[in-house]
Amino acid sequence: MARVRPLSGFPEWTPTDRVVEAQVIESLKEVFRLHGFAEIETRVVETLDRLAGKSEAAKEIYTLGRLNAEPDSEAKLGLHFDLTVPFARYVEEFQNDLAFPFRRFQIQKVWRGERPQEGRYREFYQADIDVVGRENLPAHLEVEVAVVMARALAALPIPAVSMHVNNRQLVEGFYRGVGIDDVAGALRSVDKLDKIGPDGVRAEVTDKGVAATAADAILELARISATDGSFAAAVEDLWATTQTIDDIAEPEQLLKDGIAALVALVEGVNAAVPGTAVADLRIARGLDYYTGSVYETFLEGHEDLGSICSGGRYDSLVAGGGFPGVGMSIGVSRLISRVLGAGLAHASRGVPSAVLVAVTDEDHRATSAVIADRLRARGIACEVSPSAAKFGKQIQYADKRGIPFVWFPGAGGDADNAIGDGEVKDIRSGEQVPADADSWLPPEGDARPIIVRA
């Protein structure tokens, strides 16, 4: 038989690792629900023309079709590569059924045909939250979405995160004030700062026609950061010495509005989750899509992983205009891979069962089954031993499965009149005590698998 080889980029977890993944997802859902976000799930396929659009994503789309379909007999379909494109279609399609501002969260798998590497997969879970308005969207929601995401991340079994934030109005006002017309192009260059360094950015923007003094000014802006509103004075001082155009009224107003919004964002997030937000004026999010706050979130001590959560404010979710919103997205599988790979956390066990009900002999298997059902009726996950081997062997089986308790039925029961009495053994400590199936409870930490932080 040919050896089975793993398929690169398509992760499969062991049951124990899957517990970590599932509980991380459930933790995110709980926080999102507490803040009033409704869960949606969109179909995994979209038409290729909608998926590809004008983006570079076309080369990463997995197409979908029946093996024996007639040529041109079906619409050209592809698997979604993120959750934003299907969400835009969803809002457009169901706009008359939704109440705006619409608060949504969505946690689903997506597929992207990029080169697999550590933390980057071709099939992975993504978790998004967005608030979308019909015609307008209050600026305070840019703070609220960041707070919700900061709280969601703080609840996970991971190190502390730092959420680096910036504002596109601030950046646009400053760039225009120093004479840069192609703001989007300059932003795309600054977005590469970590990859190509200041000299690389300077060379790239000057090749696009940006004056050397303007290039120096935007690199100086990118150096400004603070964990409170003190960055505002640094930006204003830099503006006073670098702005070059004659008609500065509009750029200056953009700058002022952006500074005010960024101060509110940093102070709002840090008031809710202290020590999380950092005003970082090199965060560009090079997509033209964003128009207000932008966010990049890093795992402290694991910055090599890159941003684990990002997003921003946008003026139009739907092509053609309308539906302004703000959203953030977590690469869940990317995060889980680091949690497991770096040993940041693990599951207490890989099976739900807290109890293995032993079988005295095969003639009394039904007795053990009744006891198990009594435990299950009270919410205690359990299973019956697969064999009536010696009790030592059954204990070994429970240990191999990771089941912490073994229940030994009392004498005298039968299938129709099984007594609840027996003894239960904690196979980790060796303690064995009398117990009754109608009242015994496992300790809270053993009732179900839990995530244990390193």
CSV table of C-alpha atoms in Angstrom, one decimal:
chain,number,residue,atom,x,y,z
A,1,MET,CA,0.0,0.0,0.0
A,2,ALA,CA,1.3,3.4,-1.0
A,3,ARG,CA,2.3,5.6,2.0
A,4,VAL,CA,-0.2,8.4,2.8
A,5,ARG,CA,1.5,11.8,2.4
A,6,PRO,CA,0.2,15.0,4.0
A,7,LEU,CA,-1.3,17.6,1.7
A,8,SER,CA,0.7,20.8,2.1
A,9,GLY,CA,-1.3,23.8,3.4
A,10,PHE,CA,-4.3,21.8,4.6
A,11,PRO,CA,-3.9,21.3,8.4
A,12,GLU,CA,-5.5,18.5,10.3
A,13,TRP,CA,-5.3,18.5,14.1
A,14,THR,CA,-5.2,15.6,16.6
A,15,PRO,CA,-8.3,15.4,18.8
A,16,THR,CA,-6.3,17.1,21.6
A,17,ASP,CA,-5.2,20.0,19.4
A,18,ARG,CA,-8.7,20.2,18.0
A,19,VAL,CA,-10.0,20.9,21.5
A,20,VAL,CA,-7.8,24.0,21.6
A,21,GLU,CA,-9.0,25.2,18.2
A,22,ALA,CA,-12.7,24.6,19.1
A,23,GLN,CA,-12.4,26.3,22.4
A,24,VAL,CA,-10.6,29.3,20.9
A,25,ILE,CA,-13.4,29.6,18.3
A,26,GLU,CA,-16.1,29.3,21.0
A,27,SER,CA,-14.4,31.9,23.2
A,28,LEU,CA,-14.4,34.4,20.3
A,29,LYS,CA,-18.1,33.7,19.7
A,30,GLU,CA,-18.9,34.3,23.3
A,31,VAL,CA,-17.2,37.7,23.4
A,32,PHE,CA,-18.7,38.8,20.1
A,33,ARG,CA,-22.2,37.7,21.2
A,34,LEU,CA,-21.8,39.6,24.5
A,35,HIS,CA,-21.3,42.8,22.4
A,36,GLY,CA,-24.4,42.2,20.3
A,37,PHE,CA,-22.9,40.8,17.1
A,38,ALA,CA,-25.1,38.4,15.2
A,39,GLU,CA,-23.6,35.3,13.7
A,40,ILE,CA,-23.9,34.7,10.0
A,41,GLU,CA,-22.6,32.0,7.7
A,42,THR,CA,-22.3,32.6,4.0
A,43,ARG,CA,-22.0,30.0,1.3
A,44,VAL,CA,-18.4,28.9,0.5
A,45,VAL,CA,-18.7,29.5,-3.2
A,46,GLU,CA,-19.1,32.8,-5.1
A,47,THR,CA,-19.0,33.5,-8.8
A,48,LEU,CA,-15.5,34.0,-10.2
A,49,ASP,CA,-16.2,37.5,-11.5
A,50,ARG,CA,-17.3,38.6,-8.0
A,51,LEU,CA,-14.4,36.8,-6.2
A,52,ALA,CA,-11.7,38.1,-8.5
A,53,GLY,CA,-12.8,41.6,-9.1
A,54,LYS,CA,-9.9,43.9,-9.8
A,55,SER,CA,-7.7,42.5,-7.0
A,56,GLU,CA,-4.6,40.4,-7.2
A,57,ALA,CA,-6.5,37.6,-5.5
A,58,ALA,CA,-7.5,36.0,-8.8
A,59,LYS,CA,-4.3,33.9,-8.9
A,60,GLU,CA,-5.1,32.4,-5.4
A,61,ILE,CA,-8.7,31.4,-6.1
A,62,TYR,CA,-9.6,27.7,-6.1
A,63,THR,CA,-12.1,27.1,-8.8
A,64,LEU,CA,-15.0,24.7,-8.4
A,65,GLY,CA,-16.8,22.5,-10.9
A,66,ARG,CA,-18.3,19.1,-11.5
A,67,LEU,CA,-15.8,16.6,-13.0
A,68,ASN,CA,-18.1,15.6,-15.9
A,69,ALA,CA,-19.9,18.9,-16.4
A,70,GLU,CA,-20.4,20.0,-20.0
A,71,PRO,CA,-18.2,23.0,-21.0
A,72,ASP,CA,-19.9,26.4,-20.3
A,73,SER,CA,-22.9,24.6,-18.8
A,74,GLU,CA,-22.6,26.1,-15.3
A,75,ALA,CA,-21.6,29.4,-13.8
A,76,LYS,CA,-17.9,29.7,-13.1
A,77,LEU,CA,-17.5,29.3,-9.3
A,78,GLY,CA,-14.7,29.6,-6.8
A,79,LEU,CA,-14.1,29.0,-3.1
A,80,HIS,CA,-14.0,32.2,-1.1
A,81,PHE,CA,-10.5,33.3,-0.2
A,82,ASP,CA,-11.7,35.6,2.6
A,83,LEU,CA,-14.9,36.5,4.3
A,84,THR,CA,-15.2,40.2,3.1
A,85,VAL,CA,-16.2,39.4,-0.5
A,86,PRO,CA,-19.1,37.1,0.5
A,87,PHE,CA,-20.1,39.5,3.3
A,88,ALA,CA,-20.4,42.3,0.8
A,89,ARG,CA,-22.6,40.2,-1.5
A,90,TYR,CA,-24.7,39.1,1.5
A,91,VAL,CA,-25.3,42.7,2.6
A,92,GLU,CA,-26.2,43.7,-0.9
A,93,GLU,CA,-28.5,40.7,-1.4
A,94,PHE,CA,-30.3,40.9,2.0
A,95,GLN,CA,-30.2,44.7,2.6
A,96,ASN,CA,-34.0,44.9,2.9
A,97,ASP,CA,-34.0,42.2,5.6
A,98,LEU,CA,-31.2,43.7,7.8
A,99,ALA,CA,-31.4,46.4,10.5
A,100,PHE,CA,-28.6,48.9,10.2
A,101,PRO,CA,-26.1,49.5,11.6
A,102,PHE,CA,-25.7,45.8,11.1
A,103,ARG,CA,-23.4,44.1,13.6
A,104,ARG,CA,-22.1,40.7,12.3
A,105,PHE,CA,-19.5,38.1,13.2
A,106,GLN,CA,-18.5,35.3,11.0
A,107,ILE,CA,-16.1,32.4,11.7
A,108,GLN,CA,-15.6,30.1,8.7
A,109,LYS,CA,-13.0,28.3,6.7
A,110,VAL,CA,-11.6,30.0,3.6
A,111,TRP,CA,-9.3,28.7,0.9
A,112,ARG,CA,-6.4,30.5,-0.7
A,113,GLY,CA,-3.9,29.0,-3.1
A,114,GLU,CA,-0.8,30.7,-1.8
A,115,ARG,CA,2.5,29.1,-1.0
A,116,PRO,CA,2.2,27.3,2.3
A,117,GLN,CA,4.6,28.2,5.1
A,118,GLU,CA,4.6,28.4,8.9
A,119,GLY,CA,1.3,29.9,10.0
A,120,ARG,CA,0.1,30.3,6.4
A,121,TYR,CA,-2.3,27.7,5.0
A,122,ARG,CA,-4.4,27.1,2.0
A,123,GLU,CA,-7.4,26.1,4.1
A,124,PHE,CA,-7.9,28.0,7.3
A,125,TYR,CA,-10.3,29.5,9.8
A,126,GLN,CA,-10.9,33.2,9.7
A,127,ALA,CA,-12.9,35.2,12.2
A,128,ASP,CA,-14.4,38.6,11.2
A,129,ILE,CA,-16.5,41.2,12.9
A,130,ASP,CA,-18.0,44.2,11.1
A,131,VAL,CA,-20.4,47.0,11.8
A,132,VAL,CA,-22.0,48.3,8.6
A,133,GLY,CA,-24.2,51.3,8.2
A,134,ARG,CA,-26.7,52.1,5.4
A,135,GLU,CA,-25.7,55.7,4.6
A,136,ASN,CA,-23.4,56.7,7.4
A,137,LEU,CA,-21.6,55.2,10.3
A,138,PRO,CA,-20.7,57.0,13.6
A,139,ALA,CA,-17.0,57.4,14.3
A,140,HIS,CA,-17.3,55.9,17.8
A,141,LEU,CA,-17.9,52.5,16.2
A,142,GLU,CA,-14.3,52.5,15.1
A,143,VAL,CA,-13.4,52.5,18.8
A,144,GLU,CA,-16.0,50.0,19.7
A,145,VAL,CA,-14.9,47.4,17.2
A,146,ALA,CA,-11.3,47.7,18.3
A,147,VAL,CA,-12.4,47.3,22.0
A,148,VAL,CA,-14.5,44.2,21.2
A,149,MET,CA,-11.5,42.6,19.4
A,150,ALA,CA,-9.1,43.5,22.1
A,151,ARG,CA,-11.4,41.9,24.7
A,152,ALA,CA,-11.8,38.8,22.5
A,153,LEU,CA,-8.0,38.4,22.1
A,154,ALA,CA,-7.5,39.0,25.9
A,155,ALA,CA,-9.8,36.0,26.6
A,156,LEU,CA,-7.7,33.6,24.6
A,157,PRO,CA,-4.8,31.4,25.9
A,158,ILE,CA,-2.1,33.6,24.3
A,159,PRO,CA,0.4,36.2,25.4
A,160,ALA,CA,-0.7,39.8,25.6
A,161,VAL,CA,-1.2,41.5,22.2
A,162,SER,CA,-0.4,45.0,21.1
A,163,MET,CA,-2.9,46.7,18.7
A,164,HIS,CA,-1.1,49.2,16.5
A,165,VAL,CA,-3.5,51.8,15.1
A,166,ASN,CA,-3.4,54.7,12.7
A,167,ASN,CA,-5.8,56.9,10.9
A,168,ARG,CA,-6.0,57.3,7.1
A,169,GLN,CA,-7.4,60.8,7.3
A,170,LEU,CA,-4.4,61.9,9.4
A,171,VAL,CA,-2.0,60.2,6.9
A,172,GLU,CA,-3.8,61.6,3.8
A,173,GLY,CA,-3.9,65.1,5.2
A,174,PHE,CA,-0.2,65.0,6.1
A,175,TYR,CA,0.9,63.5,2.8
A,176,ARG,CA,-1.1,66.0,0.8
A,177,GLY,CA,0.3,68.8,2.9
A,178,VAL,CA,3.9,67.9,2.0
A,179,GLY,CA,3.0,67.8,-1.7
A,180,ILE,CA,2.2,64.2,-2.4
A,181,ASP,CA,-0.6,63.7,-4.9
A,182,ASP,CA,-0.6,59.9,-5.2
A,183,VAL,CA,-1.4,59.2,-1.5
A,184,ALA,CA,-2.4,55.6,-2.2
A,185,GLY,CA,0.8,54.9,-4.0
A,186,ALA,CA,2.9,56.3,-1.3
A,187,LEU,CA,1.0,54.4,1.3
A,188,ARG,CA,1.6,51.1,-0.5
A,189,SER,CA,5.3,51.9,-0.3
A,190,VAL,CA,5.2,52.8,3.4
A,191,ASP,CA,3.3,49.6,4.0
A,192,LYS,CA,6.5,47.7,3.0
A,193,LEU,CA,8.6,49.5,5.6
A,194,ASP,CA,9.3,46.4,7.6
A,195,LYS,CA,10.3,44.5,4.5
A,196,ILE,CA,12.4,47.0,2.5
A,197,GLY,CA,13.5,49.5,5.2
A,198,PRO,CA,13.5,53.3,5.2
A,199,ASP,CA,16.0,53.4,2.3
A,200,GLY,CA,13.9,51.1,0.2
A,201,VAL,CA,10.7,53.1,0.9
A,202,ARG,CA,12.6,56.4,0.1
A,203,ALA,CA,13.9,55.0,-3.2
A,204,GLU,CA,10.5,53.6,-4.2
A,205,VAL,CA,8.5,56.8,-3.5
A,206,THR,CA,11.1,59.1,-5.1
A,207,ASP,CA,10.9,56.8,-8.2
A,208,LYS,CA,7.2,57.6,-8.3
A,209,GLY,CA,7.9,61.4,-8.4
A,210,VAL,CA,7.8,62.2,-4.7
A,211,ALA,CA,10.2,65.0,-3.7
A,212,ALA,CA,13.1,64.0,-1.5
A,213,THR,CA,12.0,66.4,1.3
A,214,ALA,CA,8.5,64.9,1.2
A,215,ALA,CA,9.9,61.3,1.3
A,216,ASP,CA,11.9,62.3,4.4
A,217,ALA,CA,8.8,63.9,6.0
A,218,ILE,CA,6.6,60.8,5.6
A,219,LEU,CA,9.4,58.6,6.9
A,220,GLU,CA,9.7,60.9,9.9
A,221,LEU,CA,5.9,60.6,10.4
A,222,ALA,CA,6.2,56.8,10.3
A,223,ARG,CA,8.6,57.0,13.3
A,224,ILE,CA,6.0,58.5,15.6
A,225,SER,CA,4.3,56.2,18.1
A,226,ALA,CA,2.8,56.5,21.6
A,227,THR,CA,0.6,54.5,24.0
A,228,ASP,CA,-1.6,57.6,24.7
A,229,GLY,CA,-2.6,60.9,23.0
A,230,SER,CA,0.9,62.4,23.3
A,231,PHE,CA,1.6,61.5,19.7
A,232,ALA,CA,-0.7,64.4,18.6
A,233,ALA,CA,1.8,67.1,19.6
A,234,ALA,CA,4.6,65.3,17.7
A,235,VAL,CA,2.5,65.1,14.6
A,236,GLU,CA,1.5,68.8,14.8
A,237,ASP,CA,5.2,69.8,15.4
A,238,LEU,CA,6.3,67.8,12.3
A,239,TRP,CA,3.5,69.3,10.2
A,240,ALA,CA,4.5,72.8,11.2
A,241,THR,CA,8.0,72.3,9.8
A,242,THR,CA,7.3,70.1,6.7
A,243,GLN,CA,4.1,71.2,5.0
A,244,THR,CA,4.8,72.9,1.7
A,245,ILE,CA,1.7,73.6,-0.3
A,246,ASP,CA,0.0,77.0,-0.4
A,247,ASP,CA,-3.7,75.9,0.0
A,248,ILE,CA,-3.5,73.8,3.2
A,249,ALA,CA,-7.1,74.3,4.5
A,250,GLU,CA,-8.4,70.9,3.3
A,251,PRO,CA,-5.3,68.8,4.1
A,252,GLU,CA,-5.0,70.5,7.5
A,253,GLN,CA,-8.7,69.7,8.3
A,254,LEU,CA,-8.1,66.1,7.4
A,255,LEU,CA,-5.1,66.0,9.6
A,256,LYS,CA,-6.9,67.5,12.6
A,257,ASP,CA,-9.9,65.2,12.2
A,258,GLY,CA,-7.6,62.2,11.9
A,259,ILE,CA,-5.6,63.2,15.0
A,260,ALA,CA,-8.8,63.6,17.0
A,261,ALA,CA,-10.1,60.2,15.8
A,262,LEU,CA,-6.8,58.5,16.6
A,263,VAL,CA,-6.6,60.0,20.1
A,264,ALA,CA,-10.1,58.7,20.8
A,265,LEU,CA,-9.2,55.3,19.5
A,266,VAL,CA,-6.0,54.8,21.5
A,267,GLU,CA,-7.5,56.2,24.7
A,268,GLY,CA,-10.8,54.3,24.3
A,269,VAL,CA,-9.1,50.9,23.7
A,270,ASN,CA,-6.7,51.4,26.6
A,271,ALA,CA,-9.4,52.4,28.9
A,272,ALA,CA,-11.2,49.1,28.2
A,273,VAL,CA,-8.2,46.8,27.9
A,274,PRO,CA,-5.2,48.7,29.5
A,275,GLY,CA,-1.9,48.5,27.7
A,276,THR,CA,-3.3,47.2,24.4
A,277,ALA,CA,-3.4,50.1,21.9
A,278,VAL,CA,-0.4,51.9,20.4
A,279,ALA,CA,-0.7,54.8,18.0
A,280,ASP,CA,1.8,53.8,15.3
A,281,LEU,CA,2.0,56.1,12.4
A,282,ARG,CA,3.8,53.7,10.1
A,283,ILE,CA,0.7,51.4,10.0
A,284,ALA,CA,-0.5,51.9,6.5
A,285,ARG,CA,-2.7,49.0,5.5
A,286,GLY,CA,-1.8,49.7,1.8
A,287,LEU,CA,-5.3,48.9,0.5
A,288,ASP,CA,-7.1,51.8,-1.0
A,289,TYR,CA,-10.2,50.3,0.6
A,290,TYR,CA,-9.6,51.9,4.0
A,291,THR,CA,-10.6,55.5,4.8
A,292,GLY,CA,-10.4,56.0,8.6
A,293,SER,CA,-8.9,53.9,11.4
A,294,VAL,CA,-6.6,51.1,10.6
A,295,TYR,CA,-5.5,48.3,12.9
A,296,GLU,CA,-2.6,45.7,13.0
A,297,THR,CA,-2.3,43.4,16.0
A,298,PHE,CA,0.8,41.6,17.1
A,299,LEU,CA,1.4,38.8,19.6
A,300,GLU,CA,4.0,40.0,22.2
A,301,GLY,CA,7.2,37.8,22.0
A,302,HIS,CA,6.0,36.4,18.7
A,303,GLU,CA,6.2,39.4,16.4
A,304,ASP,CA,7.8,37.2,13.7
A,305,LEU,CA,4.4,35.8,13.1
A,306,GLY,CA,3.3,39.2,11.7
A,307,SER,CA,-0.1,40.6,12.3
A,308,ILE,CA,-2.6,38.2,13.8
A,309,CYS,CA,-5.6,40.6,13.5
A,310,SER,CA,-6.1,43.5,11.2
A,311,GLY,CA,-8.7,45.7,9.6
A,312,GLY,CA,-10.1,49.2,9.4
A,313,ARG,CA,-12.8,51.7,8.5
A,314,TYR,CA,-14.1,51.8,4.9
A,315,ASP,CA,-16.6,54.0,3.1
A,316,SER,CA,-18.2,51.4,1.0
A,317,LEU,CA,-18.6,47.7,1.5
A,318,VAL,CA,-20.5,47.2,-1.7
A,319,ALA,CA,-19.1,48.1,-5.2
A,320,GLY,CA,-20.8,51.2,-6.5
A,321,GLY,CA,-21.1,52.9,-3.1
A,322,GLY,CA,-23.0,52.8,0.1
A,323,PHE,CA,-22.8,50.7,3.2
A,324,PRO,CA,-19.8,52.3,5.1
A,325,GLY,CA,-18.4,50.1,7.8
A,326,VAL,CA,-15.6,49.1,10.1
A,327,GLY,CA,-14.2,45.6,10.7
A,328,MET,CA,-11.4,43.5,11.9
A,329,SER,CA,-10.3,39.9,11.1
A,330,ILE,CA,-8.4,37.3,13.0
A,331,GLY,CA,-6.4,34.6,11.2
A,332,VAL,CA,-7.6,31.9,13.6
A,333,SER,CA,-5.6,28.9,12.1
A,334,ARG,CA,-2.5,31.1,11.9
A,335,LEU,CA,-2.9,31.9,15.6
A,336,ILE,CA,-3.7,28.3,16.6
A,337,SER,CA,-0.6,27.0,14.8
A,338,ARG,CA,1.6,29.3,16.9
A,339,VAL,CA,-0.2,28.4,20.1
A,340,LEU,CA,0.4,24.7,19.5
A,341,GLY,CA,3.8,24.9,17.9
A,342,ALA,CA,5.3,27.1,20.6
A,343,GLY,CA,3.6,25.2,23.4
A,344,LEU,CA,1.7,28.3,24.6
A,345,ALA,CA,-1.2,26.1,25.6
A,346,HIS,CA,-2.6,22.6,25.4
A,347,ALA,CA,-5.8,20.8,26.1
A,348,SER,CA,-6.2,18.9,29.3
A,349,ARG,CA,-7.4,15.9,27.3
A,350,GLY,CA,-8.6,15.0,23.8
A,351,VAL,CA,-11.8,13.3,24.6
A,352,PRO,CA,-15.0,14.7,26.1
A,353,SER,CA,-15.4,11.8,28.5
A,354,ALA,CA,-14.8,12.5,32.2
A,355,VAL,CA,-15.7,9.0,33.3
A,356,LEU,CA,-15.1,5.5,32.0
A,357,VAL,CA,-17.8,3.1,33.5
A,358,ALA,CA,-16.0,-0.2,34.0
A,359,VAL,CA,-17.7,-3.5,33.1
A,360,THR,CA,-17.6,-6.2,35.7
A,361,ASP,CA,-18.3,-9.0,33.2
A,362,GLU,CA,-20.2,-9.2,29.9
A,363,ASP,CA,-23.3,-10.5,31.6
A,364,HIS,CA,-23.5,-7.1,33.5
A,365,ARG,CA,-22.6,-4.8,30.6
A,366,ALA,CA,-26.2,-3.5,30.6
A,367,THR,CA,-25.8,-2.4,34.2
A,368,SER,CA,-22.8,-0.3,33.3
A,369,ALA,CA,-24.7,1.2,30.4
A,370,VAL,CA,-27.6,2.3,32.7
A,371,ILE,CA,-25.1,3.9,35.1
A,372,ALA,CA,-23.5,5.7,32.2
A,373,ASP,CA,-26.9,7.0,31.0
A,374,ARG,CA,-27.7,8.3,34.6
A,375,LEU,CA,-24.4,10.2,34.5
A,376,ARG,CA,-25.1,11.6,31.0
A,377,ALA,CA,-28.6,12.6,32.1
A,378,ARG,CA,-26.9,15.0,34.5
A,379,GLY,CA,-24.5,16.4,31.9
A,380,ILE,CA,-21.5,14.2,32.7
A,381,ALA,CA,-19.8,12.9,29.6
A,382,CYS,CA,-18.9,9.3,29.9
A,383,GLU,CA,-18.4,6.0,28.0
A,384,VAL,CA,-18.6,2.4,28.9
A,385,SER,CA,-15.5,0.2,28.8
A,386,PRO,CA,-15.2,-1.6,25.4
A,387,SER,CA,-14.3,-4.9,27.2
A,388,ALA,CA,-14.7,-6.6,30.5
A,389,ALA,CA,-11.0,-7.2,31.0
A,390,LYS,CA,-9.4,-7.1,34.4
A,391,PHE,CA,-10.0,-3.7,36.1
A,392,GLY,CA,-6.3,-2.9,35.8
A,393,LYS,CA,-6.6,-3.2,32.0
A,394,GLN,CA,-9.7,-1.0,32.0
A,395,ILE,CA,-7.9,1.6,34.0
A,396,GLN,CA,-5.0,1.5,31.5
A,397,TYR,CA,-7.5,2.0,28.7
A,398,ALA,CA,-8.9,5.1,30.5
A,399,ASP,CA,-5.4,6.5,31.0
A,400,LYS,CA,-4.6,6.0,27.4
A,401,ARG,CA,-7.8,7.8,26.4
A,402,GLY,CA,-7.1,10.6,28.9
A,403,ILE,CA,-10.2,9.9,30.9
A,404,PRO,CA,-9.6,11.0,34.5
A,405,PHE,CA,-12.1,8.8,36.4
A,406,VAL,CA,-13.1,5.2,36.3
A,407,TRP,CA,-16.5,4.1,37.8
A,408,PHE,CA,-16.8,0.6,39.3
A,409,PRO,CA,-20.4,-0.5,39.5
A,410,GLY,CA,-21.7,-1.8,42.9
A,411,ALA,CA,-22.7,-5.5,43.2
A,412,GLY,CA,-26.3,-6.6,42.7
A,413,GLY,CA,-27.4,-4.5,39.8
A,414,ASP,CA,-29.0,-5.7,36.5
A,415,ALA,CA,-30.1,-4.1,33.3
A,416,ASP,CA,-33.7,-3.4,34.5
A,417,ASN,CA,-32.8,-2.4,38.1
A,418,ALA,CA,-29.2,-1.0,38.0
A,419,ILE,CA,-28.2,0.5,41.2
A,420,GLY,CA,-26.4,3.8,41.1
A,421,ASP,CA,-24.0,3.0,43.9
A,422,GLY,CA,-20.5,2.1,43.2
A,423,GLU,CA,-17.0,3.5,43.6
A,424,VAL,CA,-15.2,6.1,41.5
A,425,LYS,CA,-11.4,6.2,41.1
A,426,ASP,CA,-9.3,9.3,40.2
A,427,ILE,CA,-6.7,7.4,38.2
A,428,ARG,CA,-4.2,10.3,38.5
A,429,SER,CA,-4.1,10.4,42.3
A,430,GLY,CA,-5.3,6.9,43.0
A,431,GLU,CA,-8.1,8.1,45.3
A,432,GLN,CA,-11.1,5.9,45.2
A,433,VAL,CA,-14.4,6.8,47.0
A,434,PRO,CA,-18.0,5.5,47.2
A,435,ALA,CA,-20.3,7.4,44.8
A,436,ASP,CA,-23.8,7.5,43.5
A,437,ALA,CA,-24.6,8.0,39.8
A,438,ASP,CA,-27.5,10.3,40.8
A,439,SER,CA,-25.4,12.8,42.8
A,440,TRP,CA,-21.7,12.5,42.1
A,441,LEU,CA,-20.0,15.3,40.2
A,442,PRO,CA,-16.5,15.5,38.9
A,443,PRO,CA,-14.4,18.5,39.9
A,444,GLU,CA,-15.2,21.5,37.7
A,445,GLY,CA,-11.8,21.4,36.0
A,446,ASP,CA,-12.4,17.8,35.0
A,447,ALA,CA,-16.0,18.0,33.8
A,448,ARG,CA,-14.9,18.7,30.3
A,449,PRO,CA,-11.6,19.3,28.4
A,450,ILE,CA,-10.1,22.7,29.2
A,451,ILE,CA,-7.2,24.7,27.7
A,452,VAL,CA,-4.2,24.7,30.0
A,453,ARG,CA,-1.8,27.7,29.5
A,454,ALA,CA,1.9,27.0,29.5
